[in-house]
């Protein structure tokens, strides 16, 4: 069973990460190296997002994220686990979860 | 208890059969969920096995080991279904199909009791609380979707959707069918107990069926987790509270504890409750259910030891930080030390939107002879009261203090 651990952040959560210093970065690296983690990426700040829609065969680009909200997707891990308990336990280890952000755990659809 | 047991079962079998079915439903379903790893498939197969039993047993007699008969029959049904539905086979654990068990093998077969795993799945915090409640009543209690819908005053369609959605999430998100590991067990057990107590309180509000159901679930949990003090504490609390359930109403009118006809209390159930409480304390427990059960037990003694009750409420208030508990402590203090002392505590609380805050204040003011203030407080309580018996109770009180008012002025 694979799960996406979607890391939701905000400017305040970002600031708190900065204040924590390099130890918090080490935590993210440790998780990235943990058993079962298949992938993990941090996204550039949400200001860099471009949203694409296609209408009548024409691509329409807009500046910014699809959903304009204070919170945004800041990164993710792809995690292979036996069950939801293992996935939520891993999610709870992600620093953003205790720094005011949240982790959305979504099972990957099996093919 | 027997008189309270539910009668409107969906299967119209004899009461003996009904009793067996009630006891076996959760066990058989748990065994099937454990076996197939698929909640829906397990439920369908269990349902079929019970239907077959309802048809056969009255004619052919109840088998010597009804539980094993039902489990094996349900398993065979599940295997049947999977054989018929290959796409489902790929999604379940039944990839390598075992041979169907023969009925003559039933007697020497015994199945592990997996109801605890089932309870922890149903009460998993990744499910919405209302779904946890419904799923627990369906899976462990064996209530039908319609019965659960009626109990929670929603349409059967809404309840069906709620259950379907919960079962889908269990499957799609792989919510485990297991007893949680030690490091998370206390939190997860607390969640299970909260669900059972919520079911009980729904029933205590008048729907007695659910109170009896919660007590039954509490009994199952206490048998499955004999060393967990809070499990016994919750069961004790429910038994003791429910034991005076019938005395709470007289001709449809609410009767306060002090005025209740004690001969209408269920003595046998009080004894059962106190035995559970003793067990919880012997196990070293001091959690909130145990303290509440101890308070309930003290309330039923004559005369009541109000200073001890007040001390237990103080302990409970420290752990729960609940102003409602503080209000109860104030009531006990008023009894132990006098209405003046009680009122001092009450007036420190910020509970303006709470009916019982005003009715408690009103009663203390009445006892202090401050009739006008008492009437105003009773009227404020009446504004907030919902249930009809409680409204009538408050109206009687208002009439009393209004009558007493002028003569004291």
XYZ file of C-alpha atoms in Angstrom:
520
model
C 0.000 0.000 0.000
C 1.380 3.397 -0.987
C 0.460 6.726 0.554
C 1.126 10.308 -0.442
C 2.022 12.374 2.601
C 1.094 15.856 1.434
C 2.772 18.581 3.484
C 0.613 21.694 3.879
C 2.351 24.866 4.893
C 1.826 28.625 5.195
C 4.120 31.685 5.437
C 4.002 31.432 9.256
C 4.853 27.729 9.182
C 7.738 28.557 6.843
C 9.030 31.195 9.260
C 8.914 28.707 12.104
C 10.990 26.284 10.032
C 13.600 29.034 9.523
C 13.694 29.792 13.247
C 14.374 26.142 14.051
C 17.671 26.237 12.177
C 19.502 23.394 10.433
C 18.309 20.631 12.792
C 14.876 20.677 11.192
C 16.422 20.222 7.762
C 18.253 17.180 9.072
C 14.917 15.787 10.212
C 13.489 16.057 6.693
C 16.577 14.340 5.307
C 16.256 11.585 7.860
C 12.656 10.959 6.838
C 13.651 10.983 3.156
C 16.110 8.190 3.943
C 13.689 6.189 6.086
C 12.608 2.700 5.114
C 9.476 2.769 2.951
C 9.963 6.341 1.676
C 9.971 5.971 -2.124
C 10.192 9.624 -3.039
C 10.063 13.066 -1.480
C 10.188 16.553 -2.913
C 9.996 20.084 -1.633
C 8.139 22.528 -3.862
C 9.254 26.081 -4.664
C 7.208 28.812 -2.933
C 3.591 29.021 -4.053
C 4.236 32.451 -5.688
C 6.075 30.547 -8.414
C 2.988 28.485 -9.325
C 1.303 28.684 -12.731
C -2.161 27.211 -13.184
C -3.169 25.763 -16.554
C -6.690 25.198 -17.900
C -7.685 24.153 -21.394
C -10.801 25.685 -22.924
C -11.798 25.000 -26.544
C -8.403 23.461 -27.128
C -6.688 26.621 -25.899
C -4.365 26.537 -22.913
C -5.173 29.321 -20.459
C -2.462 30.199 -17.976
C -2.993 32.074 -14.743
C -0.440 33.230 -12.211
C -0.682 31.528 -8.822
C -2.104 28.311 -7.389
C -5.419 26.634 -8.364
C -6.939 27.249 -4.953
C -6.043 30.602 -3.473
C -5.736 30.018 0.258
C -3.380 30.914 3.067
C -2.258 27.288 3.267
C -0.617 25.603 0.317
C 1.043 22.341 -0.658
C 4.704 22.727 0.237
C 6.002 19.271 -0.575
C 5.311 15.573 -0.295
C 6.656 12.132 0.454
C 5.623 8.922 -1.196
C 5.527 6.216 1.457
C 5.022 2.493 1.249
C 3.427 1.082 4.390
C 1.406 -1.864 5.630
C -1.554 0.218 6.686
C -2.897 3.651 7.606
C -1.490 3.482 11.139
C 2.056 3.203 9.815
C 1.373 6.059 7.380
C -0.065 8.422 9.995
C 2.797 7.593 12.329
C 5.289 8.603 9.643
C 3.223 11.730 8.916
C 3.445 12.727 12.574
C 7.251 12.688 12.321
C 7.272 15.403 9.650
C 8.311 18.684 11.355
C 5.655 20.781 9.557
C 2.985 18.819 11.438
C 4.162 20.209 14.795
C 5.108 23.665 13.467
C 1.538 24.697 12.659
C 1.194 22.999 9.286
C -0.591 19.711 8.566
C 0.004 16.495 6.677
C -2.755 15.111 4.485
C -2.397 11.342 4.122
C -3.845 10.061 0.848
C -3.727 6.453 -0.297
C -2.419 6.021 -3.835
C -4.902 4.278 -6.121
C -3.701 0.799 -6.943
C -3.458 -0.172 -10.601
C -32.003 -6.168 31.979
C -33.876 -8.975 30.300
C -37.061 -6.970 30.156
C -35.174 -4.204 28.415
C -33.621 -6.391 25.765
C -34.551 -5.475 22.291
C -37.402 -7.318 20.689
C -37.909 -5.832 17.236
C -35.264 -7.889 15.479
C -35.249 -8.022 11.706
C -35.228 -11.800 11.658
C -38.432 -13.257 12.948
C -36.988 -16.267 14.726
C -37.774 -17.538 18.178
C -36.338 -15.649 21.133
C -33.842 -18.447 21.823
C -32.537 -18.104 18.295
C -32.623 -14.349 18.679
C -30.401 -14.630 21.733
C -27.859 -16.828 19.923
C -27.831 -14.459 16.978
C -27.238 -11.457 19.198
C -24.312 -13.093 20.893
C -22.801 -14.489 17.727
C -23.182 -11.676 15.187
C -20.101 -9.698 16.249
C -17.945 -12.807 16.647
C -18.867 -14.215 13.238
C -18.498 -10.871 11.474
C -15.111 -10.289 13.151
C -13.903 -13.727 12.074
C -15.026 -13.004 8.519
C -13.420 -9.547 8.335
C -10.226 -11.125 9.647
C -10.500 -13.921 7.106
C -11.418 -11.921 3.989
C -9.940 -8.506 4.788
C -13.050 -7.027 3.163
C -15.719 -5.497 5.375
C -18.488 -5.561 2.767
C -17.856 -9.124 1.717
C -17.696 -10.198 5.357
C -20.992 -8.484 6.133
C -22.794 -9.982 3.131
C -21.539 -13.481 3.901
C -22.403 -13.198 7.591
C -25.866 -11.948 6.725
C -26.410 -14.951 4.436
C -25.246 -17.419 7.076
C -27.643 -15.932 9.624
C -30.513 -16.023 7.139
C -29.765 -19.678 6.445
C -29.689 -20.442 10.164
C -33.001 -18.660 10.716
C -34.510 -20.862 8.037
C -32.913 -24.174 9.041
C -32.473 -24.211 12.791
C -36.162 -24.039 13.720
C -36.748 -27.084 11.469
C -33.586 -29.111 12.052
C -32.608 -27.974 15.515
C -29.819 -25.669 16.656
C -26.374 -27.194 15.996
C -24.244 -28.078 19.062
C -21.774 -25.290 18.303
C -23.883 -22.514 16.750
C -21.001 -20.018 16.543
C -18.738 -22.377 14.618
C -21.627 -23.397 12.345
C -22.354 -19.753 11.513
C -18.670 -18.916 10.993
C -18.010 -21.869 8.699
C -21.200 -21.274 6.746
C -20.329 -17.578 6.364
C -16.805 -18.489 5.274
C -18.123 -20.861 2.653
C -20.489 -18.169 1.427
C -17.593 -15.716 1.180
C -15.538 -18.226 -0.804
C -18.549 -18.798 -3.070
C -18.926 -15.114 -3.715
C -15.269 -14.654 -4.483
C -15.347 -17.587 -6.926
C -18.262 -15.949 -8.700
C -16.606 -12.547 -8.754
C -13.043 -12.782 -10.009
C -12.395 -9.056 -9.941
C -13.165 -9.095 -6.263
C -10.854 -12.058 -5.743
C -7.949 -9.995 -6.919
C -8.666 -7.373 -4.296
C -9.114 -9.684 -1.339
C -6.809 -12.019 0.458
C -8.637 -15.015 -0.959
C -6.343 -15.400 -3.943
C -5.654 -18.987 -3.140
C -9.014 -20.400 -2.377
C -9.142 -22.941 0.392
C -11.551 -25.813 0.030
C -14.926 -25.270 1.558
C -15.135 -26.644 5.040
C -17.623 -29.429 5.533
C -20.312 -29.077 8.102
C -19.241 -32.244 9.925
C -15.938 -30.538 10.687
C -17.756 -27.881 12.646
C -17.583 -29.510 16.015
C -13.832 -29.821 16.208
C -13.235 -26.326 14.864
C -12.803 -23.327 17.079
C -12.207 -19.780 15.916
C -10.177 -17.099 17.668
C -12.304 -14.247 18.964
C -11.384 -11.267 16.775
C -13.992 -8.847 18.084
C -11.339 -6.674 19.706
C -9.641 -6.151 16.341
C -13.061 -5.313 14.902
C -13.823 -2.752 17.635
C -10.516 -0.971 17.073
C -11.174 -0.864 13.334
C -14.680 0.543 13.814
C -13.468 3.181 16.290
C -10.414 4.220 14.288
C -9.806 7.971 14.651
C -9.378 8.308 10.878
C -13.161 7.787 10.640
C -15.628 10.532 11.517
C -17.023 10.093 15.025
C -20.595 9.595 13.832
C -19.346 6.906 11.441
C -17.446 5.209 14.278
C -20.631 5.103 16.326
C -22.760 3.738 13.493
C -20.176 1.177 12.438
C -19.735 -0.089 16.005
C -23.482 -0.549 16.421
C -23.718 -2.323 13.073
C -20.648 -4.551 13.377
C -20.532 -5.388 17.087
C -24.119 -4.777 18.100
C -25.669 -6.369 15.036
C -28.204 -3.556 14.681
C -29.595 -3.069 11.207
C -28.981 0.113 9.252
C -32.665 1.035 9.746
C -32.442 0.566 13.512
C -29.335 2.747 13.752
C -30.958 5.377 11.532
C -34.017 5.439 13.815
C -31.890 5.746 16.925
C -30.027 8.768 15.583
C -33.077 10.295 13.891
C -31.662 10.334 10.388
C -33.113 8.751 7.254
C -32.117 5.150 6.460
C -30.536 6.437 3.217
C -28.325 8.870 5.137
C -27.259 6.141 7.545
C -26.590 3.724 4.680
C -24.395 6.334 2.977
C -22.545 6.974 6.233
C -21.812 3.267 6.726
C -20.902 2.702 3.084
C -18.510 5.635 3.087
C -16.841 4.427 6.307
C -16.409 0.904 4.967
C -14.987 2.259 1.726
C -12.447 4.312 3.641
C -11.445 1.292 5.720
C -10.733 -0.553 2.478
C -9.172 2.231 0.407
C -6.969 3.709 3.122
C -6.092 0.286 4.626
C -7.294 1.037 8.127
C -5.817 -1.948 9.962
C -7.786 -4.821 11.455
C -5.673 -5.186 14.567
C -5.278 -4.277 18.210
C -3.029 -1.178 18.230
C 0.583 -1.393 19.364
C 1.328 -0.632 23.022
C 2.616 2.906 22.436
C -0.681 4.054 20.895
C -3.012 1.727 22.788
C -3.987 4.185 25.580
C -5.141 6.837 23.082
C -6.903 4.356 20.860
C -8.627 2.653 23.777
C -9.790 6.066 24.999
C -11.364 6.591 21.559
C -13.176 3.241 21.779
C -14.489 4.012 25.268
C -15.641 7.453 24.105
C -17.694 5.835 21.336
C -19.320 3.381 23.747
C -20.102 6.152 26.246
C -21.533 8.329 23.494
C -23.866 5.476 22.512
C -24.855 5.126 26.166
C -25.622 8.813 26.573
C -27.712 8.860 23.407
C -29.726 6.074 25.015
C -29.901 7.773 28.403
C -31.654 10.695 26.741
C -34.682 8.438 26.356
C -33.759 5.877 23.709
C -33.256 3.029 26.154
C -32.316 0.536 23.445
C -29.013 2.292 22.953
C -28.174 2.426 26.666
C -28.636 -1.345 26.886
C -26.589 -1.747 23.721
C -23.736 0.346 25.157
C -23.752 -1.732 28.348
C -23.577 -4.880 26.247
C -20.624 -3.456 24.288
C -18.964 -2.452 27.564
C -19.394 -6.016 28.832
C -17.784 -7.431 25.684
C -14.852 -5.019 26.044
C -14.410 -5.852 29.740
C -14.284 -9.553 28.898
C -11.797 -8.996 26.069
C -9.556 -6.555 27.982
C -9.837 -7.808 31.579
C -6.728 -5.922 32.754
C -7.677 -2.413 31.574
C -9.049 -0.487 34.565
C -10.833 2.214 32.545
C -12.808 -0.427 30.624
C -14.227 -1.717 33.914
C -14.659 1.878 35.064
C -16.797 2.764 32.059
C -18.879 -0.392 32.407
C -19.396 0.397 36.113
C -20.408 3.968 35.299
C -22.968 2.848 32.720
C -24.413 0.111 34.927
C -24.747 2.420 37.932
C -26.226 5.291 35.935
C -28.667 3.052 34.102
C -29.697 1.238 37.312
C -31.688 4.272 38.374
C -32.884 5.091 34.875
C -36.486 4.077 35.498
C -36.685 6.050 38.734
C -35.710 9.252 36.897
C -39.245 9.571 35.585
C -42.573 9.325 37.389
C -45.649 9.531 35.166
C -43.524 11.173 32.481
C -42.206 13.805 34.902
C -38.540 14.258 35.779
C -37.624 13.256 39.338
C -34.409 14.518 40.986
C -32.052 11.981 42.541
C -32.937 13.061 46.080
C -36.660 12.532 45.421
C -36.369 9.242 43.540
C -38.199 6.141 44.704
C -35.246 3.960 45.629
C -37.293 0.797 45.412
C -37.386 1.355 41.641
C -33.617 1.202 41.373
C -32.281 -1.964 39.806
C -30.456 -3.533 42.782
C -28.874 -6.409 40.842
C -27.464 -3.967 38.326
C -26.099 -1.719 41.078
C -24.286 -4.751 42.513
C -22.875 -5.583 39.077
C -21.755 -1.990 38.678
C -20.076 -1.888 42.074
C -18.258 -5.174 41.345
C -16.898 -3.627 38.118
C -15.875 -0.513 40.036
C -14.040 -2.621 42.633
C -12.231 -4.458 39.860
C -11.203 -1.159 38.209
C -9.836 0.208 41.488
C -8.077 -3.090 42.291
C -6.291 -2.770 38.936
C -4.907 0.567 40.103
C -7.100 2.741 37.885
C -7.829 6.394 38.663
C -9.150 7.610 35.312
C -12.167 9.783 34.726
C -14.679 6.970 34.093
C -13.642 5.309 37.344
C -14.022 8.536 39.330
C -17.427 9.148 37.762
C -18.475 5.594 38.595
C -17.290 6.060 42.178
C -19.374 9.249 42.390
C -22.407 7.449 40.963
C -21.929 4.695 43.533
C -21.663 7.178 46.429
C -24.809 8.941 45.224
C -26.735 5.735 45.799
C -25.691 5.348 49.411
C -27.931 6.485 52.245
C -27.014 8.894 53.754
C -24.812 10.315 51.025
C -21.262 11.247 51.938
C -21.274 14.686 50.318
C -17.778 15.738 51.347
C -16.361 12.593 49.738
C -18.437 13.245 46.621
C -17.150 16.835 46.536
C -13.552 15.594 46.841
C -14.025 13.190 43.907
C -15.550 15.973 41.806
C -12.521 18.128 42.649
C -10.233 15.342 41.412
C -12.319 14.947 38.260
C -12.260 18.717 37.647
C -8.450 18.693 37.834
C -8.161 16.061 35.091
C -11.033 17.182 32.849
C -10.778 20.985 33.397
C -14.519 20.974 32.795
C -16.659 23.803 34.226
C -19.623 21.397 34.202
C -17.707 19.150 36.609
C -16.976 22.254 38.724
C -20.711 22.913 38.786
C -21.315 19.415 40.123
C -18.617 19.951 42.721
C -20.412 23.119 43.815
C -23.639 21.130 44.271
C -21.817 18.603 46.470
C -20.141 21.393 48.450
C -23.556 23.015 48.976
C -24.786 19.757 50.483
C -21.670 19.231 52.616
C -21.095 22.796 53.822
C -24.230 24.786 52.992
C -25.862 26.640 50.062
C -23.798 29.812 50.674
C -20.514 27.954 50.075
C -21.994 26.218 47.016
C -23.232 29.498 45.543
C -19.801 31.109 45.946
C -18.324 28.348 43.749
C -21.172 28.505 41.231
C -20.803 32.258 40.766
C -17.162 31.823 39.772
C -18.121 29.748 36.731
C -18.665 31.048 33.216
C -21.497 28.850 32.029
C -24.140 31.394 31.036
C -25.385 29.308 28.081
C -25.843 26.187 30.187
C -29.315 25.343 31.496
C -28.134 23.446 34.564
C -25.882 26.328 35.647
C -28.977 28.508 36.013
C -31.187 25.829 37.559
C -28.442 25.001 40.088
C -27.972 28.685 40.946
C -31.719 29.094 41.206
C -32.041 26.212 43.613
C -29.252 27.501 45.871
C -30.789 30.998 45.864
C -34.173 29.492 46.742
C -32.643 27.666 49.687
C -31.040 30.918 50.842
C -34.498 32.552 50.768
C -33.592 34.885 47.890
C -36.830 34.127 46.026
C -36.766 36.917 43.412
C -33.259 36.065 42.280
C -34.190 32.371 42.325
C -37.190 32.987 40.075
C -35.081 34.976 37.594
C -32.531 32.172 37.464
C -35.204 29.474 37.001
C -36.665 31.550 34.164
C -33.265 31.802 32.502
C -32.921 28.000 32.801
C -36.368 27.570 31.242
C -35.295 29.703 28.256
C -32.463 27.249 27.642
C -34.365 24.005 28.350
C -35.300 21.763 25.457
C -36.895 18.538 26.685
C -40.558 18.791 27.662
C -40.345 17.003 31.074
C -37.503 19.349 32.060
C -39.513 22.398 30.985
C -42.470 21.295 33.095
C -40.148 20.637 36.025
C -38.770 24.195 35.813
C -42.256 25.681 35.449
C -43.299 23.936 38.664
C -40.244 25.380 40.414
C -41.017 28.883 39.144
C -44.572 28.556 40.451
C -43.211 27.418 43.827
C -40.783 30.301 44.292
C -43.376 32.758 43.007
C -45.783 31.495 45.642
C -43.147 31.623 48.354
C -41.891 35.022 47.256
C -44.505 37.487 48.571
C -44.820 35.851 52.002
C -41.083 36.221 52.582
C -40.882 39.819 51.497
